[in-house]
Short mmCIF file of C-alpha atoms in Angstrom, two decimals:
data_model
loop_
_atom_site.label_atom_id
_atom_site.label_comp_id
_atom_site.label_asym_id
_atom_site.label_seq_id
_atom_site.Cartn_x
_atom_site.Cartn_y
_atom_site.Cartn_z
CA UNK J 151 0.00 0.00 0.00
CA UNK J 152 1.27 3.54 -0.42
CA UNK J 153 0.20 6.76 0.81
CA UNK J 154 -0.11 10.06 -0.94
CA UNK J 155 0.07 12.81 1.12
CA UNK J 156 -0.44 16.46 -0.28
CA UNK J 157 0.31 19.67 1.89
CA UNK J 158 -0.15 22.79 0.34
CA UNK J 159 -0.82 23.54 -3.10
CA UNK J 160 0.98 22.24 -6.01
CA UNK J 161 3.34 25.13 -7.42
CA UNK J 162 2.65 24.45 -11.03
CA UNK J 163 -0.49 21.98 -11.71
CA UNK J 164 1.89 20.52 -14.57
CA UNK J 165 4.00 18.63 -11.70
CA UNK J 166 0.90 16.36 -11.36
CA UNK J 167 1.76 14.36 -14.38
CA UNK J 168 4.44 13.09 -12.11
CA UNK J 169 2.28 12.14 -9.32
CA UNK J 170 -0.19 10.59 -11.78
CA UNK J 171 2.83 8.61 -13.36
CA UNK J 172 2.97 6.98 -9.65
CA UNK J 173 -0.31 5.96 -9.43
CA UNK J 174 -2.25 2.90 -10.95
CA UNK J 175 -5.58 2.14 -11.07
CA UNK J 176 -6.64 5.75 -11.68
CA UNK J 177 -9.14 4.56 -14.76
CA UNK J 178 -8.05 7.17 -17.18
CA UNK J 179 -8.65 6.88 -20.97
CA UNK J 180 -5.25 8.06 -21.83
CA UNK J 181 -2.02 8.54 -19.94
CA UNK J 182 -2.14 12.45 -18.96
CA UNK J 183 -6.08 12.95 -18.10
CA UNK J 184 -5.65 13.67 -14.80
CA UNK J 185 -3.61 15.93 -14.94
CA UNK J 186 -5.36 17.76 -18.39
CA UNK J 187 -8.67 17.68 -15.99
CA UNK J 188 -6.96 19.77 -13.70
CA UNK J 189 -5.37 22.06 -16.13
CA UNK J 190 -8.65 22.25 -17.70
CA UNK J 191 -10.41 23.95 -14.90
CA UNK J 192 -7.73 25.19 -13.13
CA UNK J 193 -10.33 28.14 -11.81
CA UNK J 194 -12.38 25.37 -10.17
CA UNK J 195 -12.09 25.69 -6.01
CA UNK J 196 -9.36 22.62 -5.08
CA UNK J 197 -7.66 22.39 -8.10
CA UNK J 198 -4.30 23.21 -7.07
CA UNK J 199 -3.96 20.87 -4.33
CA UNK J 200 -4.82 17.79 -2.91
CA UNK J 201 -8.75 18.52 -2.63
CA UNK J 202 -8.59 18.66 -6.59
CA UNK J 203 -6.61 15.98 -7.25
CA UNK J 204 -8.80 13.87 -4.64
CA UNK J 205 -11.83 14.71 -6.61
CA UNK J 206 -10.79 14.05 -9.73
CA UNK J 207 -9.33 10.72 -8.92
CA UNK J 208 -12.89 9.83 -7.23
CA UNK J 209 -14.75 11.40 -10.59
CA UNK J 210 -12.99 9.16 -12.84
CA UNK J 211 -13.89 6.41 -10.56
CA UNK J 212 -17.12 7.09 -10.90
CA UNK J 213 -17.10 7.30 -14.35
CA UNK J 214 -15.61 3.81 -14.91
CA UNK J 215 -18.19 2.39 -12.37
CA UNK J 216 -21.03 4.60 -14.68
CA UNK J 217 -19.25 3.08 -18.08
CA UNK J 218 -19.19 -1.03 -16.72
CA UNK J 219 -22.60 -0.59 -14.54
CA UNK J 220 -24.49 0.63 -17.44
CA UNK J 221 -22.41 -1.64 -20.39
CA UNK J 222 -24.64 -3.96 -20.98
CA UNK J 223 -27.73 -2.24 -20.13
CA UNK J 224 -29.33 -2.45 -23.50
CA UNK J 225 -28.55 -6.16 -23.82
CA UNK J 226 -30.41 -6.34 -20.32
CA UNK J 227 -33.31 -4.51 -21.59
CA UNK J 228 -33.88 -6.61 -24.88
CA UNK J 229 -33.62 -10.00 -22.94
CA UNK J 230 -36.32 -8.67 -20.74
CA UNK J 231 -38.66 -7.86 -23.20
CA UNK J 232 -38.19 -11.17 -25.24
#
């Protein structure tokens, strides 16, 4: 197990790619998103420390559970009509 710790605010968001290079399971699409969604709304309250990070990391959790919860959904469906 490892622990992240963050204290303070990052000093440029671009160091996160770093960070993000140390972590696995993050379910990103491409190497880099988490650290393009915080760029992307780097007005956003949290986005330059760990609160950010934190909810970005859960969001794309979320996401992935969304994406395989809801998968076969229409495959569901049609079986229970037939």
């Amino acid at each position: 197990m490892t622990t992240l710790e963050v204290d303070g605010e990052f000093d440029r968001l671009e160091q996160v790619i770093y960070i993000e290079n140390h972590l696995s399971n993050l379910d990103t699409k491409h190497y880099g998103e988490l650290t393009e969604l915080l760029l992307k709304h780097r007005e956003y309250p949290g986005s330059n420390n760990g609160t950010g990070l934190f909810q970005v990391m859960v969001g794309l959790k979320m996401r992935a559970t969304y994406e395989r919860l809801t998968h076969n959904t229409p495959q569901l469906a049609a079986l229970a009509m037939s």
